[in-house]
PDB file of C-alpha atoms in Angstrom:
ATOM      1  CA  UNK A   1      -6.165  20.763  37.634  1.00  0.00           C
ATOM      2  CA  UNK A   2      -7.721  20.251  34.133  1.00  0.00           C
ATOM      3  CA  UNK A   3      -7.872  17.017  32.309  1.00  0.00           C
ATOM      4  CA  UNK A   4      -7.850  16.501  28.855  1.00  0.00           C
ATOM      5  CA  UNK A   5      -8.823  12.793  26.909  1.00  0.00           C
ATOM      6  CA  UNK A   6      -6.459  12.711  24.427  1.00  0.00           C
ATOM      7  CA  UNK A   7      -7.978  10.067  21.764  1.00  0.00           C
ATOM      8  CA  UNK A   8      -5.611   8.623  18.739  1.00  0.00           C
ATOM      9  CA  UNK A   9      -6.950   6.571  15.977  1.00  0.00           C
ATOM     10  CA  UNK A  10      -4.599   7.237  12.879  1.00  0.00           C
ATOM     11  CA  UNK A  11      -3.491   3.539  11.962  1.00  0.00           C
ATOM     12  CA  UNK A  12       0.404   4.976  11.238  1.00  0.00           C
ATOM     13  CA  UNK A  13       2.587   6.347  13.467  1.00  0.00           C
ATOM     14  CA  UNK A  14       4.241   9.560  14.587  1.00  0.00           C
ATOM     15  CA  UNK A  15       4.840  12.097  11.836  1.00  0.00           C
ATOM     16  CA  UNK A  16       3.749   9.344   9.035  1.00  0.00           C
ATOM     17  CA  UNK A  17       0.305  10.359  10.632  1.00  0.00           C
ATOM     18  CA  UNK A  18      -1.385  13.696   9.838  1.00  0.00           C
ATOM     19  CA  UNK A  19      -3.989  13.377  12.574  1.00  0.00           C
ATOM     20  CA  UNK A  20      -1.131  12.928  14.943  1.00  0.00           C
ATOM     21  CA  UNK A  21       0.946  15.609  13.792  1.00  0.00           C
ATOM     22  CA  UNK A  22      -1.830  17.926  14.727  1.00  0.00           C
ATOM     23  CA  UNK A  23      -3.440  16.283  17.692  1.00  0.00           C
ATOM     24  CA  UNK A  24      -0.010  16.393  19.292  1.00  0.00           C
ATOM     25  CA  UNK A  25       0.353  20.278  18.828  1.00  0.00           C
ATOM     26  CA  UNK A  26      -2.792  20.843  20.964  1.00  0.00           C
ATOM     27  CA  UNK A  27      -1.490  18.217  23.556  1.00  0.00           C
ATOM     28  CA  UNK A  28       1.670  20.525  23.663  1.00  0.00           C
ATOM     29  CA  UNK A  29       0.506  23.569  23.949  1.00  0.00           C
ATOM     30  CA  UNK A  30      -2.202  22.131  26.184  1.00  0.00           C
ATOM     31  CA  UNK A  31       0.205  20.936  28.847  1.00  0.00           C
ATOM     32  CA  UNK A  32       1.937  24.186  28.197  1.00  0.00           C
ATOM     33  CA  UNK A  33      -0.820  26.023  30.540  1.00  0.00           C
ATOM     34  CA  UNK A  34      -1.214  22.690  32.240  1.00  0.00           C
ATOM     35  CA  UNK A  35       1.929  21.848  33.353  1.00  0.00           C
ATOM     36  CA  UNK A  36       0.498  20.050  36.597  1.00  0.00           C
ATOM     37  CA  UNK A  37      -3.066  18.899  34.876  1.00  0.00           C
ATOM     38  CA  UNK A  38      -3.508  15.223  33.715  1.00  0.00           C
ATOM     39  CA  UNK A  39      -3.926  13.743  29.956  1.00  0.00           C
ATOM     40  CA  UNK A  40      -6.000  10.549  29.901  1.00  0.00           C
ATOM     41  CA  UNK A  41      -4.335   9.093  26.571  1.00  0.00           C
ATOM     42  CA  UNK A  42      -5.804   6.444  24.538  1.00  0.00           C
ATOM     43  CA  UNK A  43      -4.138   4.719  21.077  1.00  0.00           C
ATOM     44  CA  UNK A  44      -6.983   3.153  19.928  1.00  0.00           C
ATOM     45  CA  UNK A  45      -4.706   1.803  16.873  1.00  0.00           C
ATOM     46  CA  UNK A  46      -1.951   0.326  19.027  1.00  0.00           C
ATOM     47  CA  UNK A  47      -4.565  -0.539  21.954  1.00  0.00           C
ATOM     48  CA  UNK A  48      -8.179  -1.118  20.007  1.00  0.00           C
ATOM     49  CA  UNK A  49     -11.065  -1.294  22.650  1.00  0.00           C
ATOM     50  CA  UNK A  50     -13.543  -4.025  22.059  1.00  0.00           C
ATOM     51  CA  UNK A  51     -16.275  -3.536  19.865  1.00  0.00           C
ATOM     52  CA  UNK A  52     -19.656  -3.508  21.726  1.00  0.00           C
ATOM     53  CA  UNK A  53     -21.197  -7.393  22.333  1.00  0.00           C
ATOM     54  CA  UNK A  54     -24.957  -8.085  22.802  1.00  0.00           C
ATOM     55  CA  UNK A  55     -23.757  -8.881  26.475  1.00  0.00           C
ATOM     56  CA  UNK A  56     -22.356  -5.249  26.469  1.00  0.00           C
ATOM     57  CA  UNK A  57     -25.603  -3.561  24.798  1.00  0.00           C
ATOM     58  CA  UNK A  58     -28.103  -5.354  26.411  1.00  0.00           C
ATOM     59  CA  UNK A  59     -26.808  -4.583  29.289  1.00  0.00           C
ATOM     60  CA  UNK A  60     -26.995  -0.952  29.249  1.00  0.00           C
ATOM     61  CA  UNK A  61     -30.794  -1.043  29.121  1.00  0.00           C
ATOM     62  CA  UNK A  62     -30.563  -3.972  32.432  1.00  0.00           C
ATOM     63  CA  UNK A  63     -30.801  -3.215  35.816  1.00  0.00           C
ATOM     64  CA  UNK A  64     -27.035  -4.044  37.135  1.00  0.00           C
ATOM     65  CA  UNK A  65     -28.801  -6.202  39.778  1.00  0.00           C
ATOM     66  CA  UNK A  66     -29.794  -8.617  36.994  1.00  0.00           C
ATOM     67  CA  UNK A  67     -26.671  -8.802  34.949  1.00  0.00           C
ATOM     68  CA  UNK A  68     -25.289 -12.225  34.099  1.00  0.00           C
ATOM     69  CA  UNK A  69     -21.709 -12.228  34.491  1.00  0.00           C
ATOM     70  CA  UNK A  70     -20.802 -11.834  30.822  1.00  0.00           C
ATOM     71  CA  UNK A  71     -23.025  -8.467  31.036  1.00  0.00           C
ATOM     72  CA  UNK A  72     -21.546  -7.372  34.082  1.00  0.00           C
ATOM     73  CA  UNK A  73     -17.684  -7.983  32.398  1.00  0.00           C
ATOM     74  CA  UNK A  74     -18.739  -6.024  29.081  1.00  0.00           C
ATOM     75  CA  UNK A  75     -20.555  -3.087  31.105  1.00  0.00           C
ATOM     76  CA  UNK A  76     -17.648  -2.438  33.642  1.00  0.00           C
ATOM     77  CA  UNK A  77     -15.287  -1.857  30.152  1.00  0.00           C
ATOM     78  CA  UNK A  78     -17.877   0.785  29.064  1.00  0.00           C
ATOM     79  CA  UNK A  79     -18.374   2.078  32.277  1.00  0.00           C
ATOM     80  CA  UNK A  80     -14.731   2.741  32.447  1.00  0.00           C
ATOM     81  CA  UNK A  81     -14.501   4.376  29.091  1.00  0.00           C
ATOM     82  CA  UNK A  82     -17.456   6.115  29.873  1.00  0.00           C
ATOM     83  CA  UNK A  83     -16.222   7.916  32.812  1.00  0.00           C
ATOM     84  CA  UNK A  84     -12.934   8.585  31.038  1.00  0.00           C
ATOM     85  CA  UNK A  85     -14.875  11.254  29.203  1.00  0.00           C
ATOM     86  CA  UNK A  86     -17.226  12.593  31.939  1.00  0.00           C
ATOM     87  CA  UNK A  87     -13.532  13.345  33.876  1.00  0.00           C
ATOM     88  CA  UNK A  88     -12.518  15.051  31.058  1.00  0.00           C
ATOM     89  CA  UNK A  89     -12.777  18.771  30.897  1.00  0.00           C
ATOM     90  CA  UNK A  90     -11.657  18.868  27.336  1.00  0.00           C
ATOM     91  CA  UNK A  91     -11.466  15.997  24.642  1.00  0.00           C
ATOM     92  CA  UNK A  92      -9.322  15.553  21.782  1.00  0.00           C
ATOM     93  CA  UNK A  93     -10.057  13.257  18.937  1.00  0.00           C
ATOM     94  CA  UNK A  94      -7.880  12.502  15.833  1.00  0.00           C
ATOM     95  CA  UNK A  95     -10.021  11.003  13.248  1.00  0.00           C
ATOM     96  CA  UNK A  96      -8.314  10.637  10.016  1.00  0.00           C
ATOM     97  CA  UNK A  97     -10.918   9.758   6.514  1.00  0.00           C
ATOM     98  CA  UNK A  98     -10.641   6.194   5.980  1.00  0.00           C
ATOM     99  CA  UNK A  99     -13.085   5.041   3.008  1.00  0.00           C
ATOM    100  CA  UNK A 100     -14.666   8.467   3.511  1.00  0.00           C
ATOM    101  CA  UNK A 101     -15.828   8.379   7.052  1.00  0.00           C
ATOM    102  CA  UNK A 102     -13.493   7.016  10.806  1.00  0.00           C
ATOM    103  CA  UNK A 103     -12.024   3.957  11.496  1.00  0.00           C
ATOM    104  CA  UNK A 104     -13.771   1.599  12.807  1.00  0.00           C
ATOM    105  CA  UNK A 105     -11.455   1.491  16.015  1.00  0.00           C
ATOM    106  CA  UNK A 106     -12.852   5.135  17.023  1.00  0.00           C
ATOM    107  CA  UNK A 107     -16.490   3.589  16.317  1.00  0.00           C
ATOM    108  CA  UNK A 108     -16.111   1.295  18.594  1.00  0.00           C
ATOM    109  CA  UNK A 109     -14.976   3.829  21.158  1.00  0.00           C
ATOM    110  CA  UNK A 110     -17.980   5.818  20.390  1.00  0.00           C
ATOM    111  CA  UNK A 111     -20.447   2.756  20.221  1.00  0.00           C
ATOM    112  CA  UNK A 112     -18.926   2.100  24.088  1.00  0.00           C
ATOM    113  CA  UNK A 113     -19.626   5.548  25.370  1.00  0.00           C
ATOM    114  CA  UNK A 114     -22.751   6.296  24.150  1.00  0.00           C
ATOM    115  CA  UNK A 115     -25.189   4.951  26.719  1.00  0.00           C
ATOM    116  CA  UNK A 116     -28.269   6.792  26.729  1.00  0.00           C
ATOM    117  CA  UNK A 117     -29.892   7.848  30.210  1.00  0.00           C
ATOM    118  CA  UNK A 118     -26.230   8.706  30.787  1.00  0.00           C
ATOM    119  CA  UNK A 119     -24.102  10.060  27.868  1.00  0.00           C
ATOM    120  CA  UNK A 120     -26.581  10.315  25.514  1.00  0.00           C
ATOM    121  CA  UNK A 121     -30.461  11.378  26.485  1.00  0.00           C
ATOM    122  CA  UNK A 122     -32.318  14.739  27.287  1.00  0.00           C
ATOM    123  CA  UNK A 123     -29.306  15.521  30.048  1.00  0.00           C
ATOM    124  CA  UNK A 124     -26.012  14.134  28.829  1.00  0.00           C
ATOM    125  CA  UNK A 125     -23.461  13.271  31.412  1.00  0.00           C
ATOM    126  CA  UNK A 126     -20.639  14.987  29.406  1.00  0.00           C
ATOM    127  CA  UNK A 127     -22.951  17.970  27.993  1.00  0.00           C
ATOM    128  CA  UNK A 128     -20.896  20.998  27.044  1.00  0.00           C
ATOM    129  CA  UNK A 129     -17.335  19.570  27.143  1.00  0.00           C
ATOM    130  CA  UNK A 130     -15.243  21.137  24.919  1.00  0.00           C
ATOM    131  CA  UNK A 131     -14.294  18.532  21.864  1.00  0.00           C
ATOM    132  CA  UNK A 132     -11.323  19.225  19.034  1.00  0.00           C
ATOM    133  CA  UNK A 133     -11.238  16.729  16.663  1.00  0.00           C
ATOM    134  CA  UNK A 134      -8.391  16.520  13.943  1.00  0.00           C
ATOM    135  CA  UNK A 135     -10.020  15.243  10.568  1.00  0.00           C
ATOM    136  CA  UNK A 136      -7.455  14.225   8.249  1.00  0.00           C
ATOM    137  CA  UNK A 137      -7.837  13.431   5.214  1.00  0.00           C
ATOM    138  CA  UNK A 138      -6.207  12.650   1.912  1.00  0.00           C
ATOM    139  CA  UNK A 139      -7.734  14.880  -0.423  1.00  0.00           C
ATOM    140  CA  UNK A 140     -10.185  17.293  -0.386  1.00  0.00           C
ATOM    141  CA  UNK A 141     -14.083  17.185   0.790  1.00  0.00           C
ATOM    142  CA  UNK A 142     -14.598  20.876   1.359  1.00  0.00           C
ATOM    143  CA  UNK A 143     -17.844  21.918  -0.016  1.00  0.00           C
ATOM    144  CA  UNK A 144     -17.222  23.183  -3.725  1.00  0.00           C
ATOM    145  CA  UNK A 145     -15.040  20.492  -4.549  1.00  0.00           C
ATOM    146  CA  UNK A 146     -15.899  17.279  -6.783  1.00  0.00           C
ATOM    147  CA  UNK A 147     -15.852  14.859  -3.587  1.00  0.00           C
ATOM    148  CA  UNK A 148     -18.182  17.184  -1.426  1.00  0.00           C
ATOM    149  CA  UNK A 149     -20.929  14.634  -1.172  1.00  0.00           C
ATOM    150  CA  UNK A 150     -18.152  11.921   0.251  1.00  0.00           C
ATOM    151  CA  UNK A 151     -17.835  13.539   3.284  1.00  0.00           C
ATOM    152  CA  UNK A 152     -18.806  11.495   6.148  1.00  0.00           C
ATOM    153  CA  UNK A 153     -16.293  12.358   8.315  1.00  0.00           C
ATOM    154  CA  UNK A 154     -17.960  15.853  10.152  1.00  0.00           C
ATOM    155  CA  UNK A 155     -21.303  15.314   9.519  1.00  0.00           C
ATOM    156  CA  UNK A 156     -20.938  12.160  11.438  1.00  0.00           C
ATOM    157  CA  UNK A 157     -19.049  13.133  14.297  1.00  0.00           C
ATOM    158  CA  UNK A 158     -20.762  16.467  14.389  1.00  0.00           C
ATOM    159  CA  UNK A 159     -24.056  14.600  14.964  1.00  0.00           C
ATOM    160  CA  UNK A 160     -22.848  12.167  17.479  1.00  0.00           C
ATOM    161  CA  UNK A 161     -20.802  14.173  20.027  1.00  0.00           C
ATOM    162  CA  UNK A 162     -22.996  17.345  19.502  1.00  0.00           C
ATOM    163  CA  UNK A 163     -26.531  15.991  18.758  1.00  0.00           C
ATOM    164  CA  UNK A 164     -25.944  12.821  20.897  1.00  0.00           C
ATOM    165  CA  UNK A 165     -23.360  13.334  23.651  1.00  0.00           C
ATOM    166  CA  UNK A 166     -24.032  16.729  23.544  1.00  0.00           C
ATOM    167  CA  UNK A 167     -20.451  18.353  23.293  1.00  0.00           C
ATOM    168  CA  UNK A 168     -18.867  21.397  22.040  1.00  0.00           C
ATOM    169  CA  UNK A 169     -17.065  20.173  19.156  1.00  0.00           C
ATOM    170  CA  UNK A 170     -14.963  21.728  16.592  1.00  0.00           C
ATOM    171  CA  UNK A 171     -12.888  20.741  13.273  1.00  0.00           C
ATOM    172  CA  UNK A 172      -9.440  20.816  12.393  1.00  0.00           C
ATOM    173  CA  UNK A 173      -9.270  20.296   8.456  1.00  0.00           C
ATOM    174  CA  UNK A 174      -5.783  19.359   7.513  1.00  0.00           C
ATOM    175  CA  UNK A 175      -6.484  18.197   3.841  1.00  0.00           C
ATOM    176  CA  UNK A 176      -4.905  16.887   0.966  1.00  0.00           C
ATOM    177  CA  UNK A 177      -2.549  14.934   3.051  1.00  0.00           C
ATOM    178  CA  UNK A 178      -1.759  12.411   0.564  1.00  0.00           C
ATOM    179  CA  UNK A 179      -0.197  15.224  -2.282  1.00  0.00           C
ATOM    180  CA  UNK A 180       3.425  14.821  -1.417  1.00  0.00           C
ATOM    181  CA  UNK A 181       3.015  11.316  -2.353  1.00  0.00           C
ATOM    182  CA  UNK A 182       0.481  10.651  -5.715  1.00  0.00           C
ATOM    183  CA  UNK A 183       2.636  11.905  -8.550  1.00  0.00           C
ATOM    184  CA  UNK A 184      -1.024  13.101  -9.940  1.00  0.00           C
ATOM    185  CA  UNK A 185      -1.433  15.392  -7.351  1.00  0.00           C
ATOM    186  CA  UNK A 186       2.215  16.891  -6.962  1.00  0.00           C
ATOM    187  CA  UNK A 187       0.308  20.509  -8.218  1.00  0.00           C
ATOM    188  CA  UNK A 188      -1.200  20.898  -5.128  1.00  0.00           C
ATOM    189  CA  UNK A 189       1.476  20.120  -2.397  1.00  0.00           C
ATOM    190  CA  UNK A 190       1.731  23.903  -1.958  1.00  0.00           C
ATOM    191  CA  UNK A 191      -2.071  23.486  -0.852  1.00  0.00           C
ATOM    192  CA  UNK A 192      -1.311  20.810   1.206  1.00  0.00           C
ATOM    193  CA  UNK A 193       1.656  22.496   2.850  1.00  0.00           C
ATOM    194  CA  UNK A 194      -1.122  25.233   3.182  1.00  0.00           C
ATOM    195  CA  UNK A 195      -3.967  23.402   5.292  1.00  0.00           C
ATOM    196  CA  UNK A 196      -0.659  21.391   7.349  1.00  0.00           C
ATOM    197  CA  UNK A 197       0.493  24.966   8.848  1.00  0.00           C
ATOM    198  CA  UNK A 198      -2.531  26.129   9.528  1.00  0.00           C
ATOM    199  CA  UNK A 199      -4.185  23.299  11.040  1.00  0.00           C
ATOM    200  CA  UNK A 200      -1.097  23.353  13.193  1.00  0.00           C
ATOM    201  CA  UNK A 201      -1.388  26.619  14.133  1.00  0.00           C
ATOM    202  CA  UNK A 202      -5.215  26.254  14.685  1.00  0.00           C
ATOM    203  CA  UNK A 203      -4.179  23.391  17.213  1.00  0.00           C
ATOM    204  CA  UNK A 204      -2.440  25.795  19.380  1.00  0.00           C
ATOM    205  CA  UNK A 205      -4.635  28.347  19.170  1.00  0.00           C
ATOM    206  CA  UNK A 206      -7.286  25.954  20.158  1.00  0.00           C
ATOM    207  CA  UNK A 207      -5.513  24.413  23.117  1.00  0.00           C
ATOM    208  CA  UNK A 208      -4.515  27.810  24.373  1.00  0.00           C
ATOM    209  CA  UNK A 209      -8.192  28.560  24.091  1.00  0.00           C
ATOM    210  CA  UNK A 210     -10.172  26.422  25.908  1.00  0.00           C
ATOM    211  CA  UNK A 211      -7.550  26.541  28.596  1.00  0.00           C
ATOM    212  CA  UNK A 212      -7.971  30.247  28.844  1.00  0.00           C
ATOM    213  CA  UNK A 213     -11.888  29.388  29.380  1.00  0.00           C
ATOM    214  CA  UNK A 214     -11.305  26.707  31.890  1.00  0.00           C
ATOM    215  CA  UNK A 215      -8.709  29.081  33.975  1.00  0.00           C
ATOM    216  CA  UNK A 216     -11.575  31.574  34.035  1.00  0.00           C
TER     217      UNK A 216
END
């Protein structure tokens, strides 16, 4: 059966979070055609992974053979992340803007997983996975608008899990999160209420999607 990694990162909780609003529509409708598949779920806010070391980086570019103990400890925690995602025939990501770009908690995921000769390289271990990520954020970055050249949300991500890990990724906008609660931007709640539906929608749709192509 098909597995998907489920990654959280919003900082708040249940439906204070946008990100996790959204990210747990796909999970539903995922395990809707999935009944019997497995979800490999991580919380990075409630349970952080450790940033990379030296120990851990170095140790990537070491024959295992010659690992000191400390390198051996801090590669068998990115090993383990790392084949959390090659398992994974679809990926999941909630990445909410914080300071215009992801929390540093899903860096340090992504500074874990990326090992190159494996993940990352000319043949990437994970190459072609499907990825939805779920970029919140509290305003709005679309190009157009005043804060276009603030966004370093996508073209981050998009260059790291497409250009580096080679994945199929794709966005889930649900902007302007933070209108229902700035006086200053009470005008645009119906926009807000807008992007919310649809992004919710765009979840299931999504899900239902790439479980289609995986049933195949």
């Amino acid at each position: 059966m098909a597995t998907l990694l489920h990654i959280d990162s919003s900082l708040l909780p249940g439906g204070a979070s946008a990100s996790r609003a959204v990210t747990e529509a796909f999970r539903a409708a995922w395990q809707e055609q999935h009944p019997d598949g497995t979800v490999i779920y991580r919380d990075l806010a409630a349970d952080p992974v450790p940033h990379i070391t030296a120990a851990g980086h170095t140790a990537g570019f070491a024959d295992p053979a010659s690992h000191t103990p400390e390198q051996a400890a801090a590669f068998a925690e990115r090993v383990r992340l790392i084949e959390e995602l090659e398992q994974a025939d679809a990926i999941l990501i909630g990445a909410p803007m914080y300071n215009f770009t992801i929390p540093s908690t899903l860096k340090a995921w992504l500074d874990n997983v990326i090992l190159m000769g494996r993940t990352g390289g000319d043949d990437p271990s994970a190459k072609g996975t499907p990825v939805t990520v779920v970029a919140s954020r509290g305003g709005s970055y679309a190009p157009g608008t005043p804060r276009e050249t603030f966004e370093y949300v996508q073209n981050y991500l998009s260059a790291v899990l497409s250009g580096g890990l080679g994945l199929e990724v794709d966005f889930i906008v649900p902007e302007l999160t933070m209108a229902p609660h700035v006086p200053a931007m009470a005008e645009l709640v119906p926009l807000y209420e807008a992007s919310r539906d649809r992004s919710l929608q765009d979840a299931a749709d999504r899900a239902k999607d790439i479980a289609g192509r995986l049933a195949a």
